[in-house]
Amino acid sequence: MARNKIALIGGGQIGGVLAQLAALRELGDVVMFDILEDMPQGKMLDLAEASPVDGFDVALTGTNDYKDIADSDVVIVTAGLPRKPGMSRDDLIEVNSKIMTSVAEGIRDNAPNAFVIVISNPLDAMVTLCRKVTGFPPERVMGQAGVLDSARFQSFIAWELGVSIKDVNAMTLGGHGDTMVPLVRYASVNGIPVMELLEQKYGSAAKAKEVMTAMVERTKAAGGEVVKLLKTGSAFYSPASSAIAMAESILKDQKRVLPTCALLQGEFGVDGFYVGVPCVLGAGGVEKIIEFKLDAEEQALMDNSVKAVKELVGSMNI
Ligand code: TXD
C-alpha cells in the first residue's frame, strides 16, 4: 500500500513547522513547494538530516515544480504574505488573491484528488477562492482558523483558572477575523461550565463576566498580539499544529469534531459562504457539519461575523 503523501504549498514559517510535525508524526511523505528557488529543497534537506536523530522514516522533498505534488492525499496551503504590525488580515486580500489563484491552479492540475486545507489569510476569502479555482467539491476544500482560535481561547481559560489545558474545552465559531465568536456558554473544564468556575473564583457573577469578556477579547485579538511581539511575520507554531490536527483526522479517518472553515449550504441559516463551524473530519474530508442551537446573543454575533465574511468575499469580485 502506498504511503500517504502530504503537499505543503508555501515553505515559509508555517510551512516549515508543518513539515516538521508531519515528519515527526510520520503522517506520510512530505513535499514542500515554494516559488523561491532552492529554499524548499534546503529546508527539506535540513529536516531529512534530522530524521536519524528523531527516528522518523518518511521521504521529504523540496520543489519548485508543481508536478511533484502529484498523487498527494492532503495539500496544505500557506502561500502568501503574512501581516505586519498594524495590518489587519483583510489588508492582505489583494496580493494573496493573486498568489492563491496560481496555487489553486497548480493543485487542480497536479493533485486533482487531494483534500485541501487552506491557511493563508484572509482565510475566509482565500478558501473561497481556492474552491472556486480548483472546482473541487466542498468536502475537499476547507480552511484552518477555528482550531487555532479555539486553542487560544482554551489557553487563556486554562491559565486563568490554573488548570491543565488538557481539561479545557472551548470553541470559536464564525470568520477568522475580529468578528469571530468565542462560545462562552459551552466553554467547560471537563464539562463544568467555565462561568461557574469563574464565579467561584471571584465570588461574583459580575466579576466573572468581566474576566470572561477580557478572555473573549484577547482571543479575538490574539493573532495581532503575536504579530506585535514578533515585529516581522505572524504566528506559526500554533497555526501549523492546528492544520496538522485537521490533516491527521482526515488521513487517519479519526472523525474528530474540529472547528473548520467549511462551505455552508443552509446550515446555521447561511448559504454559499465559508464560515467556521464544528465539522466531522474523516476520510471523506468534511464529512458532516454539526449544527446546534445558538441563543439569541450568540446568533446575533454569528450573523455579524457572517456579514463580515460576506463583505470580505464580495470585495474579491469572483
Ligand atoms: O490560522 C491561520 N489561518 C493563520 C494564517 C494564522 C497565522 C498566519 N496565517 C497566514 O498564513 C499568514 O497571514 C500568511 O498569509 C500565511 C503564511 O504565513 P507564514 O508565516 O508561513 O508566511 P511566510 O513565512 O511569509 O511564508 C509564506 C511563503 C513564503 O515562503 C513565500 O515564498 C511563499 O509563501 N509564496 C508562495 N509559494 C507558492 N506559490 C506562490 N505563488 C507564492 N508566493 C509566496
Coordinates of C-alpha atoms and ligand atoms in Angstrom, one line a residue:
M1 CA 0.0 0.0 0.0
A2 CA 1.4 3.4 -0.9
R3 CA 2.3 5.7 1.9
N4 CA 0.2 8.9 2.4
K5 CA 1.5 11.9 0.7
I6 CA 1.2 15.5 2.1
A7 CA 2.0 18.5 -0.1
L8 CA 2.8 21.9 1.5
I9 CA 2.3 24.9 -0.8
G10 CA 4.4 27.6 0.8
G11 CA 7.6 26.8 2.7
G12 CA 7.8 29.8 5.0
Q13 CA 7.4 30.0 8.7
I14 CA 4.2 27.9 8.9
G15 CA 5.3 25.6 6.1
G16 CA 8.5 24.7 8.0
V17 CA 6.7 23.7 11.2
L18 CA 4.0 21.8 9.2
A19 CA 6.8 19.7 7.6
Q20 CA 8.4 19.0 10.9
L21 CA 5.2 18.0 12.6
A22 CA 4.1 15.8 9.7
A23 CA 7.5 14.1 9.7
L24 CA 7.7 13.6 13.5
R25 CA 4.2 12.0 13.5
E26 CA 5.1 10.0 10.3
L27 CA 1.8 11.2 8.7
G28 CA 3.3 10.4 5.3
D29 CA 5.8 11.5 2.8
V30 CA 6.1 15.3 2.6
V31 CA 6.6 17.5 -0.5
M32 CA 7.2 21.2 0.1
F33 CA 6.6 23.6 -2.8
D34 CA 7.6 27.2 -2.9
I35 CA 8.3 29.7 -5.7
L36 CA 11.6 30.7 -4.0
E37 CA 14.4 28.7 -5.8
D38 CA 16.3 26.2 -3.6
M39 CA 14.7 27.3 -0.4
P40 CA 12.2 24.4 0.0
Q41 CA 15.0 22.0 -1.2
G42 CA 17.2 23.4 1.6
K43 CA 14.6 23.2 4.3
M44 CA 13.6 19.6 3.4
L45 CA 17.2 18.5 3.2
D46 CA 17.8 20.0 6.7
L47 CA 14.8 18.3 8.1
A48 CA 15.7 15.0 6.4
E49 CA 19.0 15.2 8.1
A50 CA 17.3 15.3 11.5
S51 CA 15.5 12.0 10.8
P52 CA 18.3 9.8 12.2
V53 CA 18.1 11.7 15.4
D54 CA 14.4 11.8 15.7
G55 CA 13.8 8.4 14.2
F56 CA 11.2 9.4 11.6
D57 CA 11.1 7.5 8.4
V58 CA 9.4 9.4 5.6
A59 CA 10.5 10.9 2.3
L60 CA 11.0 14.6 2.4
T61 CA 11.2 16.6 -0.9
G62 CA 11.6 20.3 -1.6
T63 CA 10.5 21.5 -5.0
N64 CA 9.7 24.5 -7.3
D65 CA 7.7 22.3 -9.7
Y66 CA 4.0 21.6 -9.1
K67 CA 4.4 18.2 -10.9
D68 CA 6.0 16.9 -7.6
I69 CA 2.7 17.3 -5.7
A70 CA 1.1 14.6 -7.9
D71 CA -0.9 12.0 -6.0
S72 CA -1.0 14.0 -2.8
D73 CA -3.7 13.0 -0.4
V74 CA -3.7 16.2 1.5
V75 CA -2.4 19.6 0.4
I76 CA -1.9 22.4 3.0
V77 CA -1.6 25.9 1.6
T78 CA 0.3 28.7 3.4
A79 CA 1.5 30.5 0.3
G80 CA 1.0 34.2 0.6
L81 CA 2.2 37.1 2.7
P82 CA 1.8 37.3 6.4
R83 CA 0.7 40.6 8.0
K84 CA 2.9 43.2 9.5
P85 CA 2.3 45.0 12.8
G86 CA -0.8 47.3 12.4
M87 CA -2.2 45.4 9.4
S88 CA -5.5 43.5 9.6
R89 CA -5.8 40.1 7.9
D90 CA -8.1 41.7 5.3
D91 CA -5.3 44.1 4.2
L92 CA -3.6 41.1 2.6
I93 CA -6.5 40.3 0.2
E94 CA -5.2 41.8 -3.0
V95 CA -1.7 40.3 -3.0
N96 CA -2.8 37.0 -1.6
S97 CA -5.7 36.6 -4.0
K98 CA -3.2 36.6 -6.9
I99 CA -1.0 34.1 -5.2
M100 CA -4.0 31.9 -4.2
T101 CA -5.2 31.8 -7.8
S102 CA -1.9 30.4 -9.1
V103 CA -1.7 28.0 -6.2
A104 CA -5.2 26.6 -6.7
E105 CA -4.5 26.1 -10.4
G106 CA -1.4 24.2 -9.5
I107 CA -3.3 22.0 -7.2
R108 CA -6.2 21.5 -9.6
D109 CA -3.9 20.5 -12.4
N110 CA -1.5 18.3 -10.4
A111 CA -3.3 16.8 -7.4
P112 CA -6.9 16.7 -8.6
N113 CA -8.0 14.2 -5.9
A114 CA -6.5 15.9 -2.9
F115 CA -8.1 17.3 0.2
V116 CA -7.1 20.9 0.6
I117 CA -6.6 22.8 3.8
V118 CA -6.1 26.5 3.3
I119 CA -4.3 28.5 6.0
S120 CA -3.3 31.7 4.0
N121 CA -5.0 34.9 5.1
P122 CA -7.5 36.4 4.8
L123 CA -8.6 32.9 5.5
D124 CA -12.3 33.0 4.7
A125 CA -11.7 34.7 1.4
M126 CA -8.7 32.6 0.4
V127 CA -10.5 29.3 1.0
T128 CA -13.5 30.6 -1.1
L129 CA -11.2 31.5 -3.9
C130 CA -9.3 28.2 -3.7
R131 CA -12.5 26.2 -4.1
K132 CA -13.7 28.4 -6.9
V133 CA -10.5 27.9 -8.9
T134 CA -10.0 24.2 -8.2
G135 CA -13.7 23.4 -8.7
F136 CA -13.2 20.7 -6.1
P137 CA -16.3 19.5 -4.1
P138 CA -16.9 21.4 -0.8
E139 CA -16.0 18.5 1.4
R140 CA -12.5 18.5 -0.1
V141 CA -11.7 22.2 0.4
M142 CA -11.6 23.7 3.9
G143 CA -9.8 26.3 5.9
Q144 CA -7.9 26.3 9.2
A145 CA -8.7 29.0 11.6
G146 CA -11.1 27.7 14.2
V147 CA -8.8 25.1 15.7
L148 CA -6.3 27.8 16.4
D149 CA -8.8 30.4 17.6
S150 CA -10.3 27.8 19.9
A151 CA -6.8 26.7 21.1
R152 CA -6.1 30.3 22.0
F153 CA -9.4 30.7 23.9
Q154 CA -8.7 27.4 25.7
S155 CA -5.2 28.5 26.6
F156 CA -6.5 31.7 28.2
I157 CA -9.1 29.8 30.2
A158 CA -6.6 27.3 31.5
W159 CA -4.2 30.0 32.5
E160 CA -6.9 32.0 34.2
L161 CA -8.3 29.0 36.2
G162 CA -4.9 27.4 36.9
V163 CA -6.0 24.1 35.4
S164 CA -4.4 21.8 32.7
I165 CA -5.1 22.8 29.1
K166 CA -5.9 19.2 28.6
D167 CA -9.1 19.6 30.6
V168 CA -10.4 22.7 29.0
N169 CA -13.0 22.5 26.2
A170 CA -14.0 25.6 24.3
M171 CA -14.7 26.6 20.7
T172 CA -15.0 29.6 18.4
L173 CA -17.3 30.0 15.5
G174 CA -17.6 32.4 12.6
G175 CA -15.0 34.1 10.4
H176 CA -11.2 34.3 11.2
G177 CA -11.3 38.0 12.0
D178 CA -12.2 40.5 14.6
T179 CA -15.8 39.3 14.5
M180 CA -15.1 35.6 15.4
V181 CA -17.4 34.2 18.1
P182 CA -15.8 32.5 21.1
L183 CA -18.6 30.5 22.6
V184 CA -18.8 31.3 26.3
R185 CA -21.8 29.2 27.2
Y186 CA -20.2 25.9 26.0
A187 CA -16.7 26.6 27.5
S188 CA -16.1 24.0 30.2
V189 CA -13.5 22.3 32.3
N190 CA -14.3 18.6 31.8
G191 CA -17.9 19.6 31.4
I192 CA -18.1 22.0 34.3
P193 CA -19.1 25.5 32.9
V194 CA -16.2 27.9 32.9
M195 CA -18.5 30.7 34.0
E196 CA -19.4 28.7 37.2
L197 CA -15.8 28.2 38.0
L198 CA -15.0 31.9 37.4
E199 CA -17.9 32.8 39.7
Q200 CA -16.5 30.5 42.4
K201 CA -13.1 32.1 42.0
Y202 CA -14.2 35.7 42.1
G203 CA -17.3 35.3 44.3
S204 CA -19.4 37.5 42.0
A205 CA -21.2 37.0 38.7
A206 CA -20.3 40.5 37.5
K207 CA -16.6 40.0 38.0
A208 CA -16.8 36.5 36.4
K209 CA -18.4 38.2 33.3
E210 CA -15.7 40.9 33.2
V211 CA -12.9 38.3 33.3
M212 CA -14.6 36.2 30.6
T213 CA -15.2 39.3 28.4
A214 CA -11.5 40.1 28.7
M215 CA -10.6 36.5 27.6
V216 CA -13.0 36.7 24.7
E217 CA -11.5 40.0 23.5
R218 CA -8.0 38.6 23.9
T219 CA -8.9 35.6 21.8
K220 CA -10.3 37.8 19.0
A221 CA -7.1 39.9 19.0
A222 CA -4.7 37.0 19.7
G223 CA -3.2 36.9 16.3
G224 CA -2.4 40.6 16.4
E225 CA -0.8 40.2 19.9
V226 CA 1.7 37.8 18.4
V227 CA 2.3 39.9 15.3
K228 CA 3.1 42.9 17.5
L229 CA 5.6 40.9 19.6
L230 CA 7.3 39.2 16.6
K231 CA 7.7 42.5 14.7
T232 CA 8.1 40.5 11.5
G233 CA 5.7 37.8 10.4
S234 CA 2.8 36.3 12.3
A235 CA 2.0 33.2 14.4
F236 CA 3.4 30.0 13.0
Y237 CA 3.7 27.2 15.6
S238 CA 0.1 27.2 16.6
P239 CA -1.4 27.6 13.0
A240 CA 0.8 24.6 11.9
S241 CA -0.2 22.4 14.9
S242 CA -3.9 23.2 14.2
A243 CA -3.7 22.3 10.5
I244 CA -1.8 19.1 11.3
A245 CA -4.7 18.1 13.6
M246 CA -7.1 18.5 10.7
A247 CA -4.9 16.7 8.3
E248 CA -4.3 13.8 10.7
S249 CA -8.1 13.5 11.3
I250 CA -8.6 13.1 7.6
L251 CA -5.6 10.8 6.9
K252 CA -6.4 8.5 9.8
D253 CA -10.2 8.8 9.4
Q254 CA -10.4 9.9 13.1
K255 CA -13.7 11.7 12.7
R256 CA -12.6 14.4 15.1
V257 CA -15.1 17.2 15.6
L258 CA -13.0 20.3 14.8
P259 CA -14.0 23.9 14.1
T260 CA -13.4 24.2 10.4
C261 CA -13.9 26.9 7.8
A262 CA -16.4 24.9 5.7
L263 CA -18.8 25.8 2.9
L264 CA -22.3 26.2 4.5
Q265 CA -25.2 25.2 2.4
G266 CA -28.1 26.2 4.6
E267 CA -26.5 25.3 7.9
F268 CA -26.8 28.0 10.6
G269 CA -29.0 29.9 8.1
V270 CA -26.1 30.6 5.8
D271 CA -26.0 29.5 2.1
G272 CA -22.9 29.5 -0.2
F273 CA -20.3 31.0 2.2
Y274 CA -17.3 29.6 4.0
V275 CA -17.7 30.1 7.8
G276 CA -16.1 28.5 10.8
V277 CA -18.3 25.8 12.3
P278 CA -17.8 22.4 14.0
C279 CA -17.2 19.6 11.5
V280 CA -16.5 15.9 11.5
L281 CA -13.2 15.5 9.6
G282 CA -12.6 12.0 8.3
A283 CA -11.6 10.0 5.2
G284 CA -14.3 11.9 3.3
G285 CA -12.9 15.3 4.3
V286 CA -15.6 17.5 5.8
E287 CA -18.0 14.6 6.4
K288 CA -20.5 16.5 8.4
I289 CA -21.3 20.0 9.6
I290 CA -22.6 19.8 13.1
E291 CA -25.4 22.2 13.7
F292 CA -26.6 23.1 17.1
K293 CA -28.8 25.8 18.7
L294 CA -27.4 29.2 19.3
D295 CA -29.1 31.5 21.8
A296 CA -30.2 35.0 20.6
E297 CA -27.0 36.7 21.7
E298 CA -24.8 34.0 20.0
Q299 CA -26.9 34.1 16.9
A300 CA -26.5 37.9 16.7
L301 CA -22.7 37.6 17.0
M302 CA -22.7 34.8 14.4
D303 CA -24.8 36.9 12.0
N304 CA -22.4 39.8 12.5
S305 CA -19.4 37.6 11.7
V306 CA -21.1 36.1 8.6
K307 CA -21.8 39.6 7.4
A308 CA -18.1 40.5 7.7
V309 CA -17.2 37.3 5.8
K310 CA -19.7 38.2 3.0
E311 CA -18.3 41.7 2.7
L312 CA -14.7 40.4 2.6
V313 CA -15.5 37.7 -0.1
G314 CA -17.6 40.3 -2.0
S315 CA -14.6 42.6 -2.3
M316 CA -12.8 40.0 -4.3
N317 CA -15.2 40.1 -7.3
I318 CA -15.0 36.4 -8.0
Ligands
TXD1 O1 -4.8 30.4 11.3 C1 -4.5 30.9 10.3 N1 -5.3 30.6 9.2 C2 -3.3 31.8 10.1 C3 -3.0 32.2 8.8 C4 -2.5 32.1 11.3 C5 -1.4 32.8 11.1 C6 -0.9 33.2 9.8 N2 -1.7 32.9 8.7 C7 -1.4 33.2 7.3 O2 -0.6 32.2 6.8 C8 -0.5 34.4 7.1 O3 -1.2 35.6 7.2 C9 0.0 34.2 5.7 O4 -1.0 34.6 4.7 C10 0.1 32.6 5.7 C11 1.6 32.1 5.7 O5 2.2 32.6 6.9 P1 3.8 32.3 7.1 O6 4.1 32.9 8.4 O7 4.1 30.9 6.8 O8 4.3 33.3 5.9 P2 5.8 33.3 5.3 O9 6.8 32.8 6.2 O10 6.0 34.6 4.6 O11 5.7 32.1 4.1 C12 4.9 32.3 3.0 C13 5.6 31.5 1.9 C14 7.0 32.1 1.5 O12 8.0 31.1 1.6 C15 6.8 32.6 0.1 O13 7.9 32.4 -0.7 C16 5.6 31.6 -0.4 O14 4.7 31.6 0.7 N3 5.0 32.1 -1.6 C17 4.5 31.2 -2.5 N4 4.5 29.9 -2.5 C18 4.0 29.3 -3.6 N5 3.4 30.0 -4.6 C19 3.3 31.3 -4.6 N6 2.8 32.0 -5.6 C20 3.9 32.0 -3.5 N7 4.1 33.3 -3.2 C21 4.7 33.3 -2.0

